[in-house]
Short mmCIF file of C-alpha atoms in Angstrom, two decimals:
data_model
loop_
_atom_site.label_atom_id
_atom_site.label_comp_id
_atom_site.label_asym_id
_atom_site.label_seq_id
_atom_site.Cartn_x
_atom_site.Cartn_y
_atom_site.Cartn_z
CA MET P 202 1.29 9.59 -41.02
CA THR P 203 3.55 7.53 -38.63
CA PRO P 204 1.45 6.12 -35.90
CA ARG P 205 2.30 7.22 -32.33
CA PRO P 206 4.43 4.48 -30.16
CA HIS P 207 1.76 2.92 -28.34
CA ALA P 208 2.75 1.35 -24.69
CA LEU P 209 0.91 -1.16 -22.85
CA VAL P 210 1.10 -0.53 -19.02
CA ILE P 211 0.12 -3.22 -16.55
CA PRO P 212 0.12 -2.40 -12.69
CA TYR P 213 0.10 -4.92 -10.04
CA PRO P 214 -3.59 -5.06 -8.90
CA ALA P 215 -3.31 -2.94 -5.55
CA GLN P 216 -4.01 0.97 -5.18
CA GLY P 217 -0.60 1.77 -4.33
CA HIS P 218 0.42 0.09 -7.56
CA VAL P 219 -2.33 1.39 -9.74
CA ILE P 220 -1.77 5.05 -8.78
CA PRO P 221 1.88 5.65 -9.91
CA LEU P 222 1.59 3.44 -12.92
CA LEU P 223 -1.30 5.63 -14.04
CA GLU P 224 0.81 8.52 -13.56
CA LEU P 225 3.59 7.00 -15.51
CA ALA P 226 1.12 6.31 -18.17
CA HIS P 227 0.14 10.28 -18.31
CA ALA P 228 3.95 11.01 -18.48
CA LEU P 229 4.27 8.63 -21.57
CA VAL P 230 1.31 10.48 -23.22
CA ALA P 231 3.11 13.69 -22.51
CA ARG P 232 6.22 12.25 -24.53
CA GLY P 233 3.96 11.32 -27.35
CA PHE P 234 2.82 7.92 -26.65
CA THR P 235 -0.72 6.38 -26.68
CA VAL P 236 -1.37 4.05 -23.70
CA THR P 237 -3.55 1.03 -23.04
CA PHE P 238 -3.70 0.68 -19.12
CA ALA P 239 -4.71 -3.05 -18.50
CA ASN P 240 -5.90 -3.22 -15.03
CA SER P 241 -7.56 -6.29 -13.31
CA GLU P 242 -11.14 -6.50 -14.10
CA PHE P 243 -12.11 -6.00 -10.37
CA ASN P 244 -9.78 -2.88 -9.94
CA HIS P 245 -10.67 -1.40 -13.22
CA HIS P 246 -14.38 -1.15 -12.36
CA ARG P 247 -13.37 0.41 -9.13
CA VAL P 248 -11.23 3.02 -10.61
CA VAL P 249 -13.82 3.82 -13.08
CA ALA P 250 -16.48 4.25 -10.67
CA ALA P 251 -14.11 6.44 -8.41
CA MET P 252 -13.67 8.79 -11.57
CA ALA P 253 -17.29 8.91 -12.43
CA ASP P 254 -17.74 12.48 -11.93
CA THR P 255 -14.87 13.15 -14.56
CA THR P 256 -16.71 11.04 -17.41
CA THR P 257 -18.11 12.93 -20.27
CA LYS P 258 -21.30 12.36 -22.07
CA ASP P 259 -19.73 9.99 -24.42
CA GLY P 260 -18.35 7.82 -21.82
CA SER P 261 -14.89 8.93 -22.07
CA THR P 262 -13.08 10.82 -19.46
CA GLY P 263 -11.11 14.17 -19.88
CA LEU P 264 -8.37 13.17 -17.39
CA LEU P 265 -7.26 10.25 -19.53
CA ASP P 266 -6.09 11.80 -22.84
CA ARG P 267 -4.89 9.08 -25.12
CA ILE P 268 -5.11 6.44 -22.23
CA ARG P 269 -7.51 3.56 -22.80
CA LEU P 270 -8.38 1.74 -19.63
CA VAL P 271 -8.87 -2.10 -20.35
CA ALA P 272 -10.13 -4.83 -17.73
CA VAL P 273 -8.48 -8.24 -17.81
CA PRO P 274 -9.90 -11.12 -15.40
CA ASP P 275 -7.50 -11.96 -12.50
CA GLY P 276 -8.62 -15.33 -12.17
CA MET P 277 -10.25 -14.90 -8.75
CA ASP P 278 -13.86 -15.29 -8.04
CA PRO P 279 -16.02 -11.93 -7.33
CA GLY P 280 -16.35 -12.56 -3.57
CA GLU P 281 -12.84 -13.67 -3.01
CA ASP P 282 -10.51 -11.84 -0.62
CA ARG P 283 -8.08 -9.94 -2.75
CA SER P 284 -6.06 -8.89 0.18
CA ASN P 285 -4.78 -12.22 0.19
CA LEU P 286 -1.72 -11.28 -1.83
CA VAL P 287 -0.08 -14.39 -2.13
CA ARG P 288 -3.06 -16.20 -3.73
CA LEU P 289 -3.74 -13.19 -6.03
CA THR P 290 -0.18 -13.09 -7.08
CA VAL P 291 -0.22 -16.63 -8.25
CA VAL P 292 -3.63 -17.02 -9.74
CA MET P 293 -3.40 -13.97 -11.83
CA ALA P 294 -0.32 -15.02 -13.48
CA GLU P 295 -2.37 -17.98 -15.03
CA HIS P 296 -5.50 -16.04 -16.08
CA MET P 297 -4.04 -12.60 -17.06
CA ALA P 298 -1.20 -13.63 -19.34
CA PRO P 299 -3.04 -15.14 -22.18
CA ARG P 300 -5.59 -12.22 -22.16
CA VAL P 301 -2.75 -9.80 -22.32
CA GLU P 302 -0.87 -11.56 -24.92
CA ASP P 303 -4.09 -11.81 -27.03
CA LEU P 304 -4.52 -7.99 -26.64
CA ILE P 305 -1.03 -7.39 -28.04
CA ARG P 306 -1.56 -9.86 -31.03
CA ARG P 307 -5.12 -8.35 -31.94
CA SER P 308 -3.40 -4.99 -31.79
CA HIS P 309 -0.96 -6.23 -34.51
CA GLY P 310 -3.69 -7.83 -36.45
CA GLU P 311 -2.26 -11.33 -35.69
CA THR P 312 -5.51 -12.99 -34.95
CA THR P 313 -8.83 -13.39 -36.96
CA GLU P 314 -10.60 -10.93 -34.32
CA ASP P 315 -11.01 -7.56 -35.04
CA ASP P 316 -8.42 -5.10 -33.52
CA ASP P 317 -10.20 -3.69 -30.49
CA THR P 318 -7.33 -1.49 -29.40
CA GLY P 319 -8.24 1.25 -31.75
CA ASP P 320 -4.94 2.89 -31.32
CA GLY P 321 -2.55 1.03 -33.84
CA PRO P 322 -0.22 -1.69 -32.76
CA ILE P 323 1.26 -1.92 -29.29
CA THR P 324 4.89 -1.41 -29.65
CA CYS P 325 6.17 -1.64 -25.99
CA MET P 326 5.29 -2.83 -22.44
CA VAL P 327 5.92 -1.34 -19.07
CA ALA P 328 4.93 -3.94 -16.38
CA ASP P 329 4.92 -3.69 -12.68
CA TYR P 330 7.89 -5.49 -11.38
CA ASN P 331 5.78 -7.37 -8.87
CA LEU P 332 3.73 -9.07 -11.60
CA GLY P 333 6.52 -11.56 -11.79
CA THR P 334 7.71 -13.30 -14.99
CA TRP P 335 4.56 -13.52 -16.99
CA ALA P 336 4.08 -10.12 -18.26
CA LEU P 337 7.73 -10.05 -19.38
CA ASP P 338 7.53 -13.37 -20.97
CA VAL P 339 4.39 -11.91 -22.88
CA ALA P 340 6.50 -9.12 -24.06
CA ARG P 341 9.23 -11.39 -25.35
CA ARG P 342 6.86 -13.85 -27.29
CA THR P 343 5.06 -11.01 -29.04
CA ARG P 344 8.41 -9.38 -29.60
CA ILE P 345 7.83 -5.87 -28.20
CA LYS P 346 10.36 -3.84 -26.21
CA SER P 347 9.72 -4.34 -22.36
CA ALA P 348 10.35 -2.41 -19.14
CA ALA P 349 9.84 -3.45 -15.47
CA ILE P 350 8.62 -0.59 -13.02
CA TRP P 351 9.36 -0.95 -9.45
CA PRO P 352 6.74 1.40 -7.73
CA ALA P 353 8.56 1.15 -4.04
CA SER P 354 11.91 2.01 -2.90
CA ALA P 355 15.05 0.97 -4.46
CA ALA P 356 16.38 -0.52 -1.37
CA VAL P 357 13.63 -2.87 -1.22
CA LEU P 358 14.04 -3.70 -4.96
CA ALA P 359 17.73 -4.42 -4.17
CA SER P 360 17.17 -6.86 -1.54
CA ILE P 361 14.93 -9.00 -4.00
CA LEU P 362 17.70 -8.56 -6.78
CA SER P 363 20.28 -9.86 -3.80
CA ILE P 364 18.29 -13.12 -3.03
CA HIS P 365 21.24 -15.42 -4.26
CA ARG P 366 23.67 -13.32 -2.23
CA LEU P 367 21.51 -13.41 0.70
CA ILE P 368 21.41 -17.16 0.43
CA HIS P 369 25.14 -17.40 -0.32
CA GLU P 370 25.90 -15.46 2.87
CA ASN P 371 23.53 -17.64 4.93
CA ILE P 372 21.25 -14.96 5.79
CA ILE P 373 18.24 -16.46 4.40
CA ASP P 374 17.30 -20.08 3.70
CA SER P 375 17.57 -21.27 0.13
CA ASN P 376 14.27 -23.22 0.08
CA ASP P 377 11.76 -20.76 1.66
CA GLY P 378 13.64 -17.41 2.14
CA SER P 379 13.41 -17.55 5.99
CA ALA P 380 15.83 -16.04 8.14
CA LEU P 381 18.87 -18.09 9.47
CA THR P 382 21.43 -16.69 11.59
CA GLN P 383 21.19 -12.94 11.38
CA ALA P 384 18.16 -10.74 12.21
CA THR P 385 19.45 -7.58 10.37
CA PHE P 386 21.87 -7.24 7.46
CA GLN P 387 23.07 -4.19 5.00
CA LEU P 388 23.75 -4.73 1.38
CA SER P 389 26.36 -2.00 1.62
CA PRO P 390 27.62 0.30 4.56
CA ASP P 391 25.56 3.30 3.03
CA MET P 392 22.04 1.33 2.56
CA PRO P 393 19.61 1.06 5.05
CA VAL P 394 19.74 -1.60 7.60
CA MET P 395 16.98 -4.24 7.08
CA HIS P 396 15.28 -6.96 8.96
CA THR P 397 15.25 -10.32 7.62
CA ALA P 398 11.63 -10.67 9.03
CA HIS P 399 10.50 -7.80 7.03
CA LEU P 400 11.61 -8.93 3.64
CA ALA P 401 8.88 -8.92 1.12
CA TRP P 402 8.31 -12.99 1.26
CA ASN P 403 8.48 -13.33 4.97
CA CYS P 404 5.65 -11.07 6.22
CA ILE P 405 2.63 -11.89 3.99
CA GLY P 406 0.34 -14.82 4.61
CA SER P 407 1.03 -18.31 6.11
CA HIS P 408 4.40 -20.15 5.79
CA GLU P 409 3.28 -22.07 2.81
CA GLY P 410 2.25 -18.83 1.22
CA GLN P 411 5.42 -17.17 1.96
CA GLU P 412 7.42 -20.05 0.31
CA ALA P 413 5.30 -19.78 -2.91
CA LEU P 414 5.89 -16.06 -2.97
CA PHE P 415 9.71 -16.45 -2.53
CA ARG P 416 9.76 -18.91 -5.08
CA TYR P 417 7.77 -16.40 -7.53
CA LEU P 418 10.18 -13.68 -6.75
CA ILE P 419 13.28 -15.68 -7.54
CA GLY P 420 11.74 -16.39 -10.90
CA GLY P 421 11.03 -12.65 -11.29
CA VAL P 422 14.67 -11.92 -10.74
CA ARG P 423 15.61 -14.01 -13.81
CA ALA P 424 12.92 -12.55 -16.15
CA VAL P 425 13.76 -8.93 -15.22
CA GLU P 426 17.37 -9.27 -16.13
CA LYS P 427 16.15 -9.76 -19.80
CA CYS P 428 13.97 -6.87 -20.24
CA ASP P 429 15.10 -3.44 -21.69
CA PHE P 430 14.85 -1.20 -18.60
CA ILE P 431 14.14 -1.22 -14.92
CA LEU P 432 12.51 1.87 -13.60
CA CYS P 433 12.02 3.02 -10.02
CA ASN P 434 9.78 5.59 -8.59
CA SER P 435 12.53 7.08 -6.48
CA PHE P 436 15.25 9.67 -7.07
CA HIS P 437 19.12 9.83 -6.64
CA GLY P 438 19.12 12.15 -3.69
CA ALA P 439 16.95 9.70 -1.73
CA GLU P 440 18.85 6.66 -2.39
CA HIS P 441 22.01 7.32 -3.97
CA ALA P 442 23.98 4.37 -2.45
CA THR P 443 21.52 2.01 -3.89
CA PHE P 444 21.62 3.38 -7.27
CA ALA P 445 25.46 3.34 -7.39
CA ARG P 446 25.43 -0.30 -6.38
CA PHE P 447 22.59 -1.33 -8.77
CA PRO P 448 23.35 1.11 -11.71
CA LYS P 449 20.91 -0.81 -14.15
CA VAL P 450 18.01 0.50 -11.93
CA LEU P 451 16.89 3.96 -13.23
CA PRO P 452 15.07 6.45 -10.85
CA ILE P 453 12.65 8.41 -12.76
CA GLY P 454 10.56 9.88 -9.46
CA PRO P 455 9.22 10.96 -7.62
CA LEU P 456 6.02 10.73 -9.76
CA LEU P 457 3.36 13.04 -8.81
CA THR P 458 0.59 10.40 -7.73
CA GLY P 459 -3.05 10.33 -7.85
CA GLU P 460 -3.99 13.87 -9.11
CA ARG P 461 -4.73 15.25 -12.43
CA ARG P 462 -6.09 18.90 -12.71
CA GLY P 463 -7.38 18.82 -9.36
CA LYS P 464 -9.20 15.46 -9.59
CA ALA P 465 -8.36 12.01 -8.32
CA VAL P 466 -7.08 9.38 -10.81
CA GLY P 467 -6.37 5.71 -10.04
CA HIS P 468 -8.10 5.85 -6.77
CA PHE P 469 -10.24 2.78 -5.30
CA TRP P 470 -12.45 4.98 -3.27
CA ARG P 471 -14.79 7.67 -4.82
CA PRO P 472 -14.21 11.09 -3.26
CA GLU P 473 -17.33 12.36 -1.48
CA ASP P 474 -16.25 16.12 -1.93
CA ASP P 475 -13.32 18.65 -1.31
CA ALA P 476 -14.60 19.59 2.31
CA CYS P 477 -11.33 18.72 3.78
CA ILE P 478 -9.45 21.34 1.67
CA SER P 479 -12.06 23.98 2.63
CA TRP P 480 -11.52 22.92 6.50
CA LEU P 481 -7.74 23.07 6.00
CA ASP P 482 -8.05 26.45 4.39
CA ALA P 483 -9.67 27.80 7.80
CA GLN P 484 -6.63 26.17 9.90
CA PRO P 485 -3.40 28.28 10.89
CA ALA P 486 -0.09 27.48 8.89
CA ARG P 487 1.54 24.28 10.03
CA SER P 488 -0.94 23.62 12.72
CA VAL P 489 -2.78 20.45 11.49
CA VAL P 490 -1.62 16.73 11.96
CA TYR P 491 -2.42 14.76 9.02
CA VAL P 492 -3.31 10.94 9.74
CA ALA P 493 -3.58 8.47 6.71
CA PHE P 494 -2.61 4.78 6.71
CA GLY P 495 -3.11 3.63 2.92
CA SER P 496 -5.24 1.00 1.50
CA PHE P 497 -4.26 -2.12 3.60
CA THR P 498 -3.34 -1.20 7.07
CA MET P 499 -5.68 -2.36 9.70
CA PHE P 500 -5.77 -1.96 13.45
CA ASP P 501 -7.32 -3.86 16.23
CA SER P 502 -9.97 -2.21 18.29
CA ARG P 503 -7.58 -1.32 21.09
CA GLN P 504 -4.89 0.53 18.69
CA PHE P 505 -7.69 2.10 16.89
CA GLN P 506 -8.97 3.67 19.89
CA GLU P 507 -5.59 4.66 21.30
CA LEU P 508 -5.01 6.60 18.04
CA ALA P 509 -8.29 8.44 18.24
CA LEU P 510 -7.71 9.24 21.96
CA GLY P 511 -4.07 10.28 21.02
CA LEU P 512 -5.18 12.82 18.42
CA GLU P 513 -7.57 14.19 21.13
CA LEU P 514 -4.85 14.37 23.69
CA CYS P 515 -2.31 16.27 21.58
CA GLY P 516 -4.81 19.16 21.30
CA ARG P 517 -3.97 20.00 17.86
CA PRO P 518 -6.32 20.19 14.77
CA PHE P 519 -6.29 16.95 12.91
CA LEU P 520 -7.34 15.65 9.59
CA TRP P 521 -7.77 11.87 9.93
CA VAL P 522 -8.60 9.57 6.84
CA VAL P 523 -10.45 6.51 8.03
CA ARG P 524 -11.44 4.00 5.42
CA PRO P 525 -15.15 3.00 5.28
CA ASP P 526 -14.07 -0.64 5.29
CA ILE P 527 -12.96 -0.43 9.00
CA VAL P 528 -15.67 1.29 10.66
CA HIS P 529 -19.33 1.31 11.33
CA GLY P 530 -19.27 -2.03 13.25
CA ASP P 531 -17.24 -3.98 10.61
CA VAL P 532 -14.07 -3.95 12.55
CA HIS P 533 -14.24 -1.35 15.33
CA ASP P 534 -15.36 2.09 16.41
CA TYR P 535 -14.65 5.22 17.71
CA PRO P 536 -14.17 5.82 21.55
CA ASP P 537 -17.44 6.68 23.42
CA GLY P 538 -18.11 10.63 22.90
CA PHE P 539 -15.06 10.82 20.66
CA LEU P 540 -16.81 12.21 17.55
CA GLY P 541 -19.05 14.65 19.68
CA ARG P 542 -15.93 16.04 21.59
CA VAL P 543 -13.57 16.88 18.67
CA VAL P 544 -15.09 16.09 15.29
CA GLY P 545 -17.63 18.08 13.42
CA ALA P 546 -19.07 21.62 14.24
CA GLY P 547 -17.01 23.31 16.93
CA GLY P 548 -14.51 20.57 17.12
CA ARG P 549 -10.93 20.77 16.10
CA GLY P 550 -10.74 17.48 14.16
CA MET P 551 -12.05 16.26 10.86
CA VAL P 552 -12.49 12.63 9.84
CA VAL P 553 -13.06 11.62 6.33
CA ALA P 554 -13.28 8.41 4.33
CA TRP P 555 -10.91 9.70 1.50
CA SER P 556 -8.61 12.73 0.88
CA PRO P 557 -6.90 14.15 -2.05
CA GLN P 558 -3.42 13.32 -0.48
CA GLN P 559 -1.32 15.29 -2.70
CA ARG P 560 -3.26 18.47 -2.35
CA VAL P 561 -3.47 17.89 1.46
CA LEU P 562 0.10 17.37 1.94
CA ALA P 563 0.89 20.52 -0.31
CA HIS P 564 -1.48 22.55 2.01
CA PRO P 565 0.44 25.22 4.05
CA ALA P 566 -1.67 24.19 7.13
CA VAL P 567 -0.44 20.68 7.41
CA ALA P 568 2.47 20.52 10.03
CA CYS P 569 3.12 16.65 10.07
CA PHE P 570 1.91 13.38 8.45
CA VAL P 571 1.19 10.24 10.69
CA SER P 572 1.96 7.55 8.08
CA HIS P 573 2.22 3.83 7.41
CA CYS P 574 5.25 4.76 5.41
CA GLY P 575 3.87 2.99 2.07
CA TRP P 576 6.33 4.21 -0.63
CA ASN P 577 3.65 6.54 -2.53
CA SER P 578 2.92 8.52 0.82
CA THR P 579 6.58 8.59 1.74
CA MET P 580 7.44 10.23 -1.57
CA GLU P 581 4.36 12.47 -1.29
CA GLY P 582 5.47 13.67 2.08
CA VAL P 583 9.12 14.30 0.98
CA ARG P 584 8.11 16.21 -2.03
CA ASN P 585 5.88 18.58 0.02
CA GLY P 586 8.39 19.07 2.82
CA VAL P 587 6.09 17.55 5.71
CA PRO P 588 7.85 15.71 8.54
CA PHE P 589 6.79 12.27 9.50
CA LEU P 590 5.32 10.34 12.59
CA ALA P 591 6.52 6.77 11.14
CA TRP P 592 4.18 3.97 11.87
CA PRO P 593 4.82 1.11 9.40
CA TYR P 594 2.39 -1.82 9.42
CA PHE P 595 4.20 -4.50 6.93
CA ALA P 596 6.62 -5.25 4.34
CA ASP P 597 8.54 -2.64 2.80
CA GLN P 598 7.03 0.05 4.98
CA PHE P 599 9.88 -1.00 7.60
CA VAL P 600 12.61 -0.23 5.46
CA ASN P 601 10.68 3.09 4.52
CA LYS P 602 10.62 3.95 8.14
CA VAL P 603 14.23 3.29 8.40
CA TYR P 604 14.98 5.85 5.61
CA ILE P 605 12.53 8.37 7.11
CA CYS P 606 13.81 8.18 10.97
CA ASP P 607 17.60 6.96 10.49
CA VAL P 608 18.94 7.97 7.08
CA TRP P 609 17.11 11.09 6.03
CA LYS P 610 16.04 12.01 9.67
CA VAL P 611 12.91 13.57 8.43
CA GLY P 612 10.63 12.12 11.04
CA LEU P 613 10.29 10.05 14.34
CA GLU P 614 8.91 6.58 14.84
CA ALA P 615 5.90 5.84 16.55
CA GLU P 616 7.01 2.83 19.24
CA ALA P 617 4.79 0.38 20.96
CA ASN P 618 5.12 -0.43 24.49
CA GLU P 619 5.85 -3.85 26.08
CA SER P 620 2.09 -4.94 25.12
CA GLY P 621 2.47 -3.87 21.39
CA VAL P 622 0.30 -0.88 21.70
CA ILE P 623 1.34 2.56 20.68
CA THR P 624 -0.53 4.64 23.50
CA LYS P 625 -2.44 7.72 23.30
CA GLU P 626 0.32 9.47 25.51
CA HIS P 627 3.14 8.15 23.26
CA ILE P 628 1.29 9.55 20.25
CA ALA P 629 0.42 12.90 21.80
CA GLY P 630 4.36 13.22 22.83
CA ARG P 631 5.50 12.40 19.44
CA VAL P 632 3.37 14.86 17.78
CA GLU P 633 4.69 17.61 20.00
CA GLU P 634 8.32 16.54 19.32
CA LEU P 635 7.92 16.86 15.61
CA MET P 636 6.03 20.28 15.83
CA SER P 637 9.11 21.67 17.82
CA ASP P 638 11.98 20.18 15.95
CA GLY P 639 13.57 22.50 13.62
CA GLY P 640 16.15 20.21 12.52
CA ILE P 641 13.70 17.88 11.13
CA ARG P 642 11.93 20.68 9.34
CA GLU P 643 15.20 21.87 7.76
CA ARG P 644 16.01 18.37 6.57
CA VAL P 645 12.67 17.64 5.06
CA GLU P 646 12.67 20.97 3.43
CA ALA P 647 15.99 20.14 1.79
CA MET P 648 15.00 16.86 0.49
CA LYS P 649 11.78 18.70 -1.07
CA LYS P 650 14.26 20.84 -2.73
CA VAL P 651 16.30 17.83 -4.25
CA SER P 652 13.12 15.93 -5.14
CA HIS P 653 11.84 18.76 -6.99
CA GLU P 654 15.00 19.46 -8.78
CA SER P 655 15.34 15.88 -9.95
CA VAL P 656 12.20 15.86 -12.18
CA LYS P 657 12.78 19.40 -13.52
CA GLU P 658 14.36 19.52 -17.07
CA GLY P 659 17.94 18.62 -16.39
CA GLY P 660 17.41 16.72 -13.44
CA SER P 661 18.52 13.25 -13.14
CA SER P 662 15.17 11.68 -12.97
CA HIS P 663 13.86 13.64 -15.89
CA ASP P 664 17.01 12.80 -18.21
CA ASN P 665 16.57 9.08 -17.14
CA PHE P 666 12.80 9.08 -18.18
CA ASP P 667 13.75 10.88 -21.38
CA MET P 668 16.45 8.25 -22.37
CA PHE P 669 13.93 5.53 -21.63
CA VAL P 670 11.19 7.12 -23.71
CA GLU P 671 13.52 7.52 -26.82
CA ALA P 672 14.80 3.78 -26.54
CA MET P 673 11.13 2.44 -26.23
CA LYS P 674 10.12 4.78 -29.34
CA THR P 675 12.61 3.44 -31.60
#
């Protein structure tokens, strides 16, 4: 019997990347593939621990049919800060590449060690674009087909693919990518306005780290030009101008992220229970303010307290996801008496450490989404027809905010005052604006329809994925 095609899928080691790439792995399985999913060792253990309640007696998990999770050391010490993305990106290239290459060669029986893949030879690779050159170089050395997957907006990918143009037009410096004369630019008249300070390499870490990341990304541009496909978790209706300008980038989204048969997949935090869904069931339709800021966003104490007081001031039911690493004295705490007044028995708010976000946003009780504008959250909000209060934190989130507020016009921006604080009064006022703006509601419902049509049979994203799959099988 002919063995199944076998894909090696490698995410960048951050939750916002692991989740969509694991969903891509499921989509490949549905098209007849076996998948080896190579996470960093650190994140592998987090994902497995978060999925512990789905594990069967034999150690396998029913949610990962024909997906084998493997761990690859990222080169950092156990206690090192993996939110230092520049160091993580550079170090993992040196340490992960030889391990991944060995994994592929063992699957082909090219070493004296036993084949430990258990699923036949690896025939192709799908690597997160943000890994840079090393993964695609491994694919070329081992002579397997390769694709790069960009899990954020196509517009942000376009800014990276346009680095040489931005240098030529004197928008950024050729040595370190820093801004020269222009604060903003557009790659084409129909694409979102971008700010040079928000380019991926200009808003992470120190200047030295930014320069290293800029050089890393330039190398990635050269590498990705040689792979077979560039995929993107977006859809034509969301970014038609970008896809028209960069036709090699194929939209295959929006991917349904983070959920499989009602269970979380790919998350780093283990769900406590589904109490928030039961709580939502008891709320009126379109009444709840959902607040979630992703896996990296951090507030100072004053801003955290203003957000809490703003949710109290708005007088609406709210569901607020507060990661366990930013409370209980580690960073800051709630305003005095807040939890007693508005959370818990008799209160109109609920605070949780984790939520099944896809299920929450699909719930009829949810009226709006206070979001950091990460791309996964943006696509989840759009595909569920939920208006946004856009509150970006760093990197691509600012471009996503431009899409939400200025291009698609499906949300409003949370704006800081002259002291850089988004006040409780502003938060409460914006929530009321969102609740009463019928135009925003109509536009986001229209986008929801287009997003669903794109992934149905005959839709553009569905057809693009089928074309990609057939090419990788042969």
